[in-house]
Short mmCIF file of C-alpha atoms in Angstrom, two decimals:
data_model
loop_
_atom_site.label_atom_id
_atom_site.label_comp_id
_atom_site.label_asym_id
_atom_site.label_seq_id
_atom_site.Cartn_x
_atom_site.Cartn_y
_atom_site.Cartn_z
CA MET A 4 105.96 88.76 21.96
CA MET A 5 103.20 88.55 24.49
CA GLY A 6 100.35 89.98 22.42
CA PRO A 7 98.12 91.02 25.29
CA GLU A 8 94.66 92.27 24.60
CA VAL A 9 94.30 95.79 25.97
CA PRO A 10 90.78 96.98 25.18
CA LYS A 11 90.57 100.60 24.00
CA ASN A 12 87.68 101.19 26.39
CA HIS A 13 89.76 100.26 29.42
CA PRO A 14 89.70 103.32 31.71
CA ARG A 15 93.43 103.06 32.33
CA TYR A 16 94.27 102.58 28.65
CA GLU A 17 97.03 105.25 28.63
CA SER A 18 98.64 103.79 31.70
CA LEU A 19 98.48 100.29 30.20
CA ILE A 20 100.14 101.53 27.00
CA THR A 21 103.06 103.00 28.99
CA ARG A 22 103.33 99.66 30.74
CA GLU A 23 103.42 97.90 27.37
CA LYS A 24 106.31 100.19 26.35
CA LEU A 25 108.30 99.07 29.38
CA ILE A 26 107.38 95.41 28.87
CA GLU A 27 108.45 95.71 25.24
CA GLY A 28 111.66 97.37 26.50
CA MET A 29 112.25 94.36 28.72
CA HIS A 30 111.81 91.96 25.80
CA GLN A 31 114.31 94.07 23.88
CA LYS A 32 116.74 93.69 26.82
CA ILE A 33 116.73 97.44 27.50
CA VAL A 34 114.73 97.34 30.73
CA ALA A 35 115.64 95.05 33.61
CA GLU A 36 112.91 92.87 35.08
CA ALA A 37 113.21 94.77 38.36
CA GLY A 38 112.75 97.95 36.32
CA LEU A 39 109.14 96.91 35.73
CA ILE A 40 108.56 96.65 39.48
CA ALA A 41 110.22 100.02 40.01
CA HIS A 42 107.92 101.53 37.40
CA GLY A 43 104.94 100.16 39.30
CA ARG A 44 106.09 101.85 42.49
CA GLY A 45 106.34 105.10 40.59
CA GLU A 46 102.85 104.62 39.15
CA ALA A 47 101.41 104.39 42.65
CA PHE A 48 103.00 107.61 43.89
CA ASP A 49 102.15 109.38 40.64
CA TYR A 50 98.56 108.29 41.16
CA ILE A 51 98.63 110.08 44.52
CA LEU A 52 100.14 113.21 42.88
CA GLY A 53 97.22 113.17 40.44
CA GLU A 54 99.46 112.40 37.45
CA VAL A 55 100.32 116.07 36.92
CA THR A 56 103.37 118.07 38.02
CA PRO A 57 102.70 119.98 41.26
CA ALA A 58 104.25 123.40 41.94
CA PHE A 59 106.87 122.08 44.38
CA ALA A 60 108.18 119.69 41.73
CA LEU A 61 108.74 122.53 39.26
CA ASN A 62 110.87 124.22 41.93
CA GLN A 63 112.79 121.00 42.56
CA GLU A 64 113.46 120.79 38.83
CA LYS A 65 114.66 124.41 38.72
CA LEU A 66 117.02 123.77 41.63
CA ALA A 67 118.29 120.63 39.89
CA VAL A 68 118.98 122.41 36.60
CA ILE A 69 120.75 125.30 38.34
CA THR A 70 122.90 122.87 40.36
CA LEU A 71 123.86 121.02 37.18
CA LEU A 72 124.67 124.27 35.36
CA MET A 73 126.88 125.43 38.25
CA ALA A 74 128.76 122.11 38.47
CA LYS A 75 132.27 121.73 37.09
CA ASP A 76 131.81 118.29 35.53
CA PRO A 77 128.16 117.28 35.53
CA VAL A 78 127.21 113.79 34.29
CA ILE A 79 123.84 112.22 33.53
CA SER A 80 123.54 108.57 34.51
CA VAL A 81 121.17 106.54 32.31
CA ASN A 82 119.50 103.18 32.96
CA GLY A 83 117.03 101.08 30.97
CA ASN A 84 113.84 102.73 32.19
CA VAL A 85 115.18 106.20 31.37
CA ALA A 86 116.19 105.02 27.89
CA VAL A 87 112.74 103.60 27.18
CA LEU A 88 110.71 106.42 28.70
CA CYS A 89 112.55 109.58 27.64
CA SER A 90 115.69 108.97 25.54
CA ARG A 91 115.13 111.95 23.26
CA GLU A 92 114.61 114.37 26.15
CA ILE A 93 117.59 113.09 28.13
CA VAL A 94 119.86 113.53 25.10
CA GLN A 95 118.52 117.07 24.67
CA LEU A 96 119.15 117.83 28.33
CA SER A 97 122.66 116.43 28.06
CA GLN A 98 123.41 118.77 25.15
CA ILE A 99 122.00 121.91 26.75
CA LEU A 100 123.71 121.26 30.10
CA ASN A 101 126.91 120.08 28.45
CA ALA A 102 126.71 117.01 30.69
CA PRO A 103 127.75 113.70 29.11
CA LEU A 104 125.54 110.62 29.32
CA GLU A 105 126.83 107.54 31.14
CA ILE A 106 125.15 104.16 31.07
CA ASN A 107 125.17 102.80 34.60
CA LEU A 108 123.06 99.81 35.55
CA PHE A 109 122.05 98.02 38.72
CA TYR A 110 121.73 94.82 36.67
CA ARG A 111 124.73 95.17 34.38
CA ARG A 112 124.71 92.93 31.31
CA PRO A 113 126.58 93.55 28.04
CA GLU A 114 123.46 92.99 25.92
CA ARG A 115 121.56 95.55 27.99
CA GLU A 116 124.37 98.08 27.72
CA ILE A 117 124.46 97.65 23.95
CA ALA A 118 120.68 97.94 23.67
CA ILE A 119 120.65 101.15 25.72
CA ASN A 120 123.58 102.50 23.75
CA ASP A 121 121.57 101.91 20.55
CA VAL A 122 118.50 103.67 21.92
CA LEU A 123 120.53 106.70 23.00
CA THR A 124 122.42 106.84 19.71
CA LYS A 125 119.14 106.77 17.77
CA ALA A 126 117.91 109.59 20.00
CA GLY A 127 120.89 111.69 18.89
CA ALA A 128 123.54 111.09 21.56
CA GLN A 129 127.06 111.84 20.27
CA GLN A 130 129.14 110.24 22.98
CA ILE A 131 128.07 107.74 25.59
CA TYR A 132 130.21 106.85 28.59
CA GLY A 133 130.12 103.71 30.70
CA ILE A 134 130.57 100.91 28.18
CA ASP A 135 134.12 101.04 26.85
CA PRO A 136 136.05 98.70 29.20
CA ARG A 137 139.25 100.70 28.70
CA ASN A 138 137.65 103.62 30.51
CA LEU A 139 135.91 101.79 33.32
CA GLU A 140 136.97 101.78 36.93
CA SER A 141 135.44 100.55 40.17
CA ILE A 142 134.26 102.57 43.17
CA PRO A 143 134.87 100.28 46.16
CA GLU A 144 132.31 102.14 48.29
CA ILE A 145 129.50 100.67 46.17
CA SER A 146 128.86 96.98 46.79
CA HIS A 147 127.13 95.92 43.58
CA GLN A 148 127.60 96.32 39.86
CA ARG A 149 126.81 100.00 39.86
CA ARG A 150 130.31 100.50 41.31
CA ILE A 151 131.66 100.24 37.76
CA VAL A 152 131.89 103.78 36.44
CA ASP A 153 133.58 105.67 33.63
CA SER A 154 136.88 107.43 34.49
CA ARG A 155 135.85 110.31 32.23
CA GLY A 156 132.32 110.48 33.68
CA ILE A 157 130.94 109.61 37.10
CA ALA A 158 134.40 108.84 38.55
CA ARG A 159 135.61 112.41 38.16
CA SER A 160 132.29 114.21 38.20
CA ASP A 161 131.35 116.61 41.01
CA CYS A 162 127.61 116.40 40.22
CA VAL A 163 125.76 113.29 39.04
CA PHE A 164 122.20 113.46 37.76
CA VAL A 165 120.77 110.00 38.38
CA PRO A 166 117.12 109.80 37.43
CA LEU A 167 115.69 106.56 38.85
CA GLU A 168 118.54 105.81 41.21
CA ASP A 169 118.88 103.20 43.93
CA GLY A 170 119.45 104.47 47.44
CA ASP A 171 122.63 102.50 47.96
CA ARG A 172 124.53 104.25 45.23
CA ALA A 173 123.01 107.64 45.88
CA MET A 174 124.49 107.51 49.38
CA ALA A 175 127.85 106.18 48.17
CA LEU A 176 128.16 109.00 45.65
CA ARG A 177 127.30 111.53 48.35
CA ASN A 178 129.91 110.01 50.66
CA LEU A 179 132.44 110.51 47.87
CA GLY A 180 131.66 114.21 48.08
CA LYS A 181 129.65 114.40 44.88
CA ASP A 182 126.36 116.21 44.48
CA VAL A 183 123.55 113.83 43.53
CA ILE A 184 120.39 114.88 41.75
CA ALA A 185 117.64 112.25 41.69
CA VAL A 186 114.15 111.82 40.28
CA ASP A 187 112.14 109.59 42.59
CA LEU A 188 108.38 109.66 43.11
CA ASN A 189 108.75 108.39 46.65
CA PRO A 190 109.79 111.38 48.79
CA LEU A 191 110.71 109.01 51.62
CA SER A 192 113.00 106.70 49.68
CA ARG A 193 116.64 106.45 50.65
CA THR A 194 117.48 107.98 47.30
CA SER A 195 115.25 111.01 47.92
CA LEU A 196 116.68 111.45 51.40
CA ALA A 197 120.30 111.07 50.30
CA ALA A 198 120.23 113.28 47.21
CA THR A 199 121.48 116.85 47.16
CA VAL A 200 118.43 117.70 45.08
CA SER A 201 115.40 115.38 44.95
CA ILE A 202 112.73 115.67 42.30
CA THR A 203 109.43 114.09 43.35
CA ASN A 204 107.85 113.68 39.95
CA ASN A 205 107.19 111.34 37.07
CA ILE A 206 110.42 111.02 35.07
CA THR A 207 108.82 111.74 31.69
CA ARG A 208 107.22 114.98 32.86
CA ALA A 209 110.30 115.95 34.90
CA ILE A 210 112.82 115.62 32.06
CA THR A 211 110.61 117.53 29.61
CA GLU A 212 110.21 120.36 32.11
CA MET A 213 113.94 120.32 32.93
CA VAL A 214 114.79 120.73 29.24
CA ASN A 215 112.74 123.93 29.23
CA PHE A 216 114.31 125.23 32.43
CA ALA A 217 117.76 124.34 31.08
CA LYS A 218 117.12 126.40 27.93
CA LYS A 219 116.20 129.38 30.09
CA PHE A 220 118.85 129.07 32.82
CA SER A 221 121.75 128.22 30.48
CA LYS A 222 121.62 131.82 29.27
CA MET A 223 122.27 133.17 32.77
CA ASN A 224 125.66 134.03 34.26
CA ILE A 225 126.91 132.61 37.55
CA GLN A 226 125.64 135.54 39.64
CA GLU A 227 122.16 135.23 38.18
CA LEU A 228 122.18 131.48 38.78
CA GLU A 229 123.30 131.98 42.40
CA LYS A 230 120.44 134.40 42.92
CA GLU A 231 117.90 131.99 41.43
CA LYS A 232 119.28 129.15 43.53
CA GLU A 233 118.82 131.04 46.79
CA GLN A 234 115.07 130.81 46.40
CA PHE A 235 115.02 127.05 46.79
CA ASN A 236 115.83 124.60 49.54
CA ASN A 237 115.85 120.86 48.90
CA GLU A 238 114.70 119.83 52.40
CA THR A 239 111.80 122.28 52.37
CA LEU A 240 110.70 121.10 48.94
CA LEU A 241 110.79 117.45 50.02
CA GLN A 242 108.65 118.31 53.03
CA GLU A 243 106.23 120.05 50.67
CA ALA A 244 106.11 116.94 48.51
CA LEU A 245 105.15 114.76 51.47
CA LYS A 246 102.55 117.23 52.69
CA PHE A 247 101.11 117.52 49.21
CA MET A 248 100.70 113.74 48.94
CA SER A 249 99.24 113.55 52.41
CA SER A 250 96.62 116.20 51.72
CA ARG A 251 95.82 114.70 48.32
CA LEU A 252 94.87 111.47 50.09
CA GLU A 253 92.91 113.41 52.68
CA GLU A 254 91.09 115.32 49.96
CA LEU A 255 90.31 112.19 47.97
CA ALA A 256 89.03 110.54 51.14
CA SER A 257 86.55 113.35 51.74
CA ASP A 258 85.44 113.52 48.12
CA GLN A 259 82.47 111.28 48.82
CA ILE A 260 83.87 108.91 46.27
CA TYR A 261 82.34 105.97 48.09
CA SER A 262 78.82 107.34 48.09
CA MET B 22 118.37 83.26 34.35
CA MET B 23 119.26 86.81 35.18
CA GLY B 24 121.64 86.15 38.07
CA PRO B 25 121.45 89.61 39.61
CA GLU B 26 123.74 90.51 42.42
CA VAL B 27 121.69 91.48 45.47
CA PRO B 28 124.09 92.34 48.26
CA LYS B 29 123.06 91.03 51.70
CA ASN B 30 123.82 94.39 53.22
CA HIS B 31 121.31 96.15 50.98
CA PRO B 32 118.84 97.85 53.33
CA ARG B 33 115.90 96.62 51.26
CA TYR B 34 117.21 93.07 51.00
CA GLU B 35 113.89 91.46 51.99
CA SER B 36 111.98 93.52 49.51
CA LEU B 37 114.50 92.68 46.77
CA ILE B 38 114.16 88.97 47.52
CA THR B 39 110.38 89.14 47.12
CA ARG B 40 110.97 90.92 43.83
CA GLU B 41 113.33 88.14 42.77
CA LYS B 42 110.58 85.61 43.53
CA LEU B 43 108.20 87.41 41.18
CA ILE B 44 110.87 87.83 38.50
CA GLU B 45 111.66 84.13 38.79
CA GLY B 46 107.89 83.50 38.55
CA MET B 47 107.83 85.48 35.32
CA HIS B 48 110.68 83.43 33.85
CA GLN B 49 108.71 80.31 34.81
CA LYS B 50 105.71 81.74 32.91
CA ILE B 51 103.61 81.94 36.09
CA VAL B 52 103.62 85.71 36.49
CA ALA B 53 102.68 88.04 33.63
CA GLU B 54 105.04 90.89 32.78
CA ALA B 55 102.38 93.37 33.83
CA GLY B 56 102.17 91.46 37.11
CA LEU B 57 105.62 92.80 37.98
CA ILE B 58 104.43 96.37 37.48
CA ALA B 59 101.33 95.66 39.57
CA HIS B 60 103.55 94.32 42.34
CA GLY B 61 105.54 97.56 42.26
CA ARG B 62 102.36 99.59 42.75
CA GLY B 63 101.53 97.45 45.73
CA GLU B 64 105.03 97.92 47.15
CA ALA B 65 104.57 101.68 47.13
CA PHE B 66 101.27 101.64 49.01
CA ASP B 67 102.60 99.04 51.42
CA TYR B 68 105.54 101.33 52.07
CA ILE B 69 103.05 104.00 53.12
CA LEU B 70 101.23 101.51 55.38
CA GLY B 71 104.56 100.80 57.06
CA GLU B 72 104.67 97.21 55.78
CA VAL B 73 102.55 95.94 58.66
CA THR B 74 98.82 95.20 58.83
CA PRO B 75 96.88 98.12 60.34
CA ALA B 76 93.80 97.59 62.52
CA PHE B 77 91.32 98.59 59.79
CA ALA B 78 92.74 95.92 57.47
CA LEU B 79 92.13 93.19 60.06
CA ASN B 80 88.50 94.30 60.15
CA GLN B 81 88.30 94.28 56.35
CA GLU B 82 89.66 90.74 56.41
CA LYS B 83 87.11 89.66 59.02
CA LEU B 84 84.27 91.12 56.95
CA ALA B 85 85.65 89.35 53.86
CA VAL B 86 85.84 85.97 55.57
CA ILE B 87 82.35 86.30 57.03
CA THR B 88 80.94 87.29 53.62
CA LEU B 89 82.61 84.28 52.00
CA LEU B 90 81.32 81.93 54.73
CA MET B 91 77.77 83.25 54.30
CA ALA B 92 77.83 82.91 50.50
CA LYS B 93 76.07 80.06 48.74
CA ASP B 94 78.77 79.30 46.16
CA PRO B 95 81.96 81.18 46.98
CA VAL B 96 84.88 80.94 44.55
CA ILE B 97 88.50 82.08 44.84
CA SER B 98 89.99 83.49 41.66
CA VAL B 99 93.74 82.95 41.30
CA ASN B 100 96.26 84.70 39.06
CA GLY B 101 100.04 84.39 38.65
CA ASN B 102 101.05 86.81 41.39
CA VAL B 103 98.81 85.05 43.93
CA ALA B 104 100.25 81.68 42.92
CA VAL B 105 103.83 82.88 43.39
CA LEU B 106 103.28 84.87 46.58
CA CYS B 107 100.92 82.69 48.64
CA SER B 108 99.88 79.43 46.96
CA ARG B 109 99.97 77.40 50.16
CA GLU B 110 97.83 79.88 52.09
CA ILE B 111 95.29 80.32 49.30
CA VAL B 112 94.82 76.54 49.07
CA GLN B 113 94.35 76.41 52.84
CA LEU B 114 91.79 79.21 52.70
CA SER B 115 89.96 77.45 49.88
CA GLN B 116 89.69 74.29 51.98
CA ILE B 117 88.49 76.01 55.16
CA LEU B 118 85.94 78.16 53.32
CA ASN B 119 84.89 75.32 51.03
CA ALA B 120 85.45 77.70 48.12
CA PRO B 121 86.98 76.19 44.97
CA LEU B 122 89.97 77.79 43.28
CA GLU B 123 89.61 79.09 39.73
CA ILE B 124 92.51 80.22 37.55
CA ASN B 125 91.46 83.44 35.85
CA LEU B 126 93.99 85.61 34.08
CA PHE B 127 94.08 89.04 32.51
CA TYR B 128 96.81 87.77 30.17
CA ARG B 129 95.49 84.29 29.42
CA ARG B 130 98.01 81.89 27.92
CA PRO B 131 97.89 78.08 28.07
CA GLU B 132 101.48 77.81 29.34
CA ARG B 133 100.70 80.25 32.15
CA GLU B 134 97.53 78.35 33.10
CA ILE B 135 99.46 75.09 33.22
CA ALA B 136 102.28 76.64 35.28
CA ILE B 137 99.80 78.09 37.80
CA ASN B 138 97.92 74.80 37.90
CA ASP B 139 101.20 73.05 38.78
CA VAL B 140 102.01 75.52 41.56
CA LEU B 141 98.54 75.15 43.10
CA THR B 142 98.64 71.35 42.83
CA LYS B 143 102.02 71.27 44.55
CA ALA B 144 100.55 73.49 47.27
CA GLY B 145 97.87 70.84 47.90
CA ALA B 146 94.92 71.96 45.74
CA GLN B 147 92.55 69.06 44.96
CA GLN B 148 90.47 70.59 42.20
CA ILE B 149 91.22 73.66 40.13
CA TYR B 150 88.63 75.32 37.93
CA GLY B 151 89.19 77.54 34.92
CA ILE B 152 91.37 75.46 32.64
CA ASP B 153 89.30 72.55 31.29
CA PRO B 154 87.85 73.93 28.01
CA ARG B 155 84.77 71.73 28.35
CA ASN B 156 83.71 73.75 31.38
CA LEU B 157 84.55 77.25 30.18
CA GLU B 158 82.05 79.86 29.14
CA SER B 159 82.24 83.55 28.31
CA ILE B 160 80.74 86.51 30.19
CA PRO B 161 79.96 89.07 27.47
CA GLU B 162 79.98 91.96 29.97
CA ILE B 163 83.77 91.62 30.31
CA SER B 164 85.69 92.86 27.28
CA HIS B 165 88.99 91.05 27.65
CA GLN B 166 90.20 87.55 28.31
CA ARG B 167 89.07 87.52 31.88
CA ARG B 168 85.55 87.05 30.48
CA ILE B 169 86.34 83.34 30.15
CA VAL B 170 85.12 81.67 33.33
CA ASP B 171 84.30 78.22 34.60
CA SER B 172 80.62 77.18 34.49
CA ARG B 173 81.08 75.40 37.81
CA GLY B 174 82.94 78.33 39.37
CA ILE B 175 82.77 82.07 38.76
CA ALA B 176 79.87 81.74 36.27
CA ARG B 177 77.44 80.40 38.90
CA SER B 178 79.07 81.87 42.01
CA ASP B 179 77.30 84.49 44.13
CA CYS B 180 80.57 85.63 45.78
CA VAL B 181 83.96 85.83 44.10
CA PHE B 182 87.15 86.42 46.08
CA VAL B 183 89.53 88.04 43.64
CA PRO B 184 92.79 89.00 45.28
CA LEU B 185 94.73 91.29 42.93
CA GLU B 186 91.85 92.04 40.57
CA ASP B 187 91.56 94.54 37.76
CA GLY B 188 88.87 97.18 38.09
CA ASP B 189 87.19 96.30 34.84
CA ARG B 190 86.23 92.81 35.88
CA ALA B 191 85.46 93.75 39.45
CA MET B 192 82.76 96.09 38.14
CA ALA B 193 81.49 93.57 35.59
CA LEU B 194 81.09 90.91 38.29
CA ARG B 195 79.27 93.40 40.51
CA ASN B 196 76.96 94.31 37.62
CA LEU B 197 76.14 90.63 37.30
CA GLY B 198 74.87 90.74 40.87
CA LYS B 199 77.79 88.92 42.43
CA ASP B 200 79.58 89.96 45.59
CA VAL B 201 83.22 90.75 44.94
CA ILE B 202 85.93 90.61 47.58
CA ALA B 203 89.24 92.17 46.58
CA VAL B 204 92.70 92.67 48.03
CA ASP B 205 94.17 95.91 46.67
CA LEU B 206 96.68 98.16 48.41
CA ASN B 207 95.34 101.21 46.60
CA PRO B 208 92.14 102.23 48.43
CA LEU B 209 91.24 104.52 45.52
CA SER B 210 91.55 101.99 42.73
CA ARG B 211 88.50 101.10 40.67
CA THR B 212 88.74 97.61 42.10
CA SER B 213 88.67 98.88 45.69
CA LEU B 214 85.75 101.17 44.91
CA ALA B 215 83.76 98.52 43.05
CA ALA B 216 84.21 95.61 45.46
CA THR B 217 81.63 94.58 48.02
CA VAL B 218 84.47 94.13 50.48
CA SER B 219 87.88 95.72 49.88
CA ILE B 220 90.99 94.68 51.76
CA THR B 221 93.70 97.37 51.76
CA ASN B 222 96.66 95.21 52.65
CA ASN B 223 99.63 93.29 51.32
CA ILE B 224 98.32 90.03 49.83
CA THR B 225 100.76 87.78 51.68
CA ARG B 226 99.86 89.20 55.08
CA ALA B 227 96.15 89.39 54.21
CA ILE B 228 95.78 85.75 53.16
CA THR B 229 97.69 84.46 56.20
CA GLU B 230 95.45 86.50 58.49
CA MET B 231 92.31 85.43 56.63
CA VAL B 232 93.23 81.78 57.12
CA ASN B 233 93.26 82.40 60.86
CA PHE B 234 89.95 84.27 60.80
CA ALA B 235 88.44 81.54 58.62
CA LYS B 236 89.44 78.88 61.18
CA LYS B 237 87.68 80.86 63.89
CA PHE B 238 84.58 81.99 62.01
CA SER B 239 83.94 78.66 60.27
CA LYS B 240 82.90 77.26 63.64
CA MET B 241 80.10 79.83 64.03
CA ASN B 242 76.51 79.40 62.96
CA ILE B 243 74.69 81.81 60.68
CA GLN B 244 73.27 83.91 63.53
CA GLU B 245 76.66 84.37 65.09
CA LEU B 246 78.15 85.29 61.72
CA GLU B 247 75.37 87.83 61.11
CA LYS B 248 76.10 89.41 64.46
CA GLU B 249 79.82 89.61 63.76
CA LYS B 250 79.17 91.07 60.32
CA GLU B 251 77.06 93.93 61.71
CA GLN B 252 80.15 95.43 63.30
CA PHE B 253 81.79 96.20 59.98
CA ASN B 254 81.04 98.48 57.08
CA ASN B 255 83.10 98.33 53.89
CA GLU B 256 82.79 102.04 53.01
CA THR B 257 83.79 103.14 56.51
CA LEU B 258 86.78 100.82 56.49
CA LEU B 259 87.94 102.12 53.10
CA GLN B 260 87.71 105.68 54.40
CA GLU B 261 89.78 104.60 57.38
CA ALA B 262 92.37 103.12 55.05
CA LEU B 263 92.72 106.40 53.17
CA LYS B 264 92.89 108.44 56.34
CA PHE B 265 95.46 106.08 57.77
CA MET B 266 97.70 106.46 54.71
CA SER B 267 97.23 110.19 54.71
CA SER B 268 98.24 110.56 58.34
CA ARG B 269 101.15 108.15 57.91
CA LEU B 270 102.55 110.50 55.28
CA GLU B 271 101.86 113.50 57.51
CA GLU B 272 103.57 111.78 60.42
CA LEU B 273 106.59 110.80 58.35
CA ALA B 274 106.82 114.36 57.04
CA SER B 275 107.03 115.75 60.56
CA ASP B 276 109.48 113.13 61.76
CA GLN B 277 112.42 115.41 61.09
CA ILE B 278 113.70 112.74 58.79
CA TYR B 279 115.39 115.35 56.65
CA SER B 280 117.35 116.90 59.47
#
C-alpha cells in the first residue's frame, strides 16, 4: 500500500482519514479511480455547506424517503463510493424501505462488482441485484456501461434511488418514466437537475438521516404519507440549497477572515 | 489500464478527458492517489467560477508574476498534478522568471520523484531540484515529508511559487519569512489564507496566463514593477474571489434553471 504519513496534528486530519478510506477502497478494487475525483468534488461543496446538514437537506431527505415508500418497486443503486462510505447504512435503508440493492457501475469490471458484493454482504445484505448475468439486460437509452441493469431491479422499477449518480443515466432513467432520487452535493449538476428528488448533502450524513426518517415514515399509511409529501417541493428545495451555499460564501467573505 | 468507456456524446466529455489524464498519471506513478481527490475539489470550485478565468484572477496572476520577478531567489515547487496538467507551461514560466523548478511532494516516493523528473525533462527543464540526496535538507517546522527541501532551492529561497499546495506547508514557509504564491481554487482554504499571493483559478489556465504576464513584465525595470504592483492587494482580490463565487451561485439560482 501507499503508506502515506498523515500527521495527527494536521488540521484536516478527519478529512484526510476519509480520503484514505477511499484510496484504500480503490486499492481493494471497490472504488473506481474516477470515484476519488468525484469524492473531491463533493468535499468542496460540503466545505461550502459547512460540513453539517442544513435544514433544506433534511426536507429533501424526508421527501426522498416518502417517495421511496410510496413507490411500487423501489430499488437502491449502489456504486463503489457508496459501498466504502456507508455500506451498513445503505443495507439498513434497503431493509426498512423494502427496496433491493443493485450494483450498478459507471466503470463496470467483474472484480469491482465482486468486491462491492463482498462489502455489502458483510454489511448484512441478503440479496444483491446487478451481478448475475442471467438476470441482466441492457437499456439502449444509456450509452455506457451503466445501461446494464437487473431485470428484477432497475429494469422494472418505478423509483430508483441512485446516491452518487452520473447525470447521463439520471436523465435516461427519467426519460424511461422512472422516478429518480439522487444524492449530489452540487445543486447545479445534471443529476441534481434531472432527479425527481435531489438531496444536496454529504452521502454519509444523508443516508444516516434517511434511515431515521425511514423508521418513522414506514409506520405511516398512504394518506399520512401523502399529507407529509405535500409539504415539500423538490424545485423549491434545490433553490434553497443554492441560496444557502451562496449566502454561506457571502458570510464567510465578510467574516474578516483575512484580517 | 482501466479502459473506461467515455462516450463522446457525454456532456462533460472534456472534463472526463482531463480526469482520464490524471488517472493515467496515477497509474504512471506521477500523480498521488490523494491528488485525484484534490483535483475533484478544484473541479467543483471551477464549476462555480464558470470554468473561465474571471477578472480578479488575472489581477492575482499579475501580482504573483511581479512578486516572483522582484524576488531575490524565486523557486517553483512542482508536484504530480502540476507535472501532469501543465509541465510545458511550468518549464516555460521557470525559464522566463529565472526561477528553478523543485520537486516537492506531500507523498514522497522515489518512483514518483523519478517519474515527475522525467515529465519535466521531456517538457524541456534543464535543471530540477529536490531529488539529489546530496542537496536535500529538512525544515523542522514542517511535520511531514514536504519538510525535505533542496538547499539550493526552497531552503534558501525568499519566494516560493507552490501551485497546488497544502495549507500546512504554506504556513510553515510563511513562518520562515518566505513569500508564498499559491494557486488554489478554494479561496477559503488554509493555503489561500496563508499565502502572500493567492490565485483563485484553475491551474492550467493560470499558468498559461502567467507565462504571458511574465513575458510582458520581465521587460520592466524595478521601478516599473513597483508601480504595477501598487495596483493590487492580495486580501482585496481574495475577497473579490469569494464575492464572485457567491454571486455566481446566486445568479445561477435565479436563472430559472429548474423550470
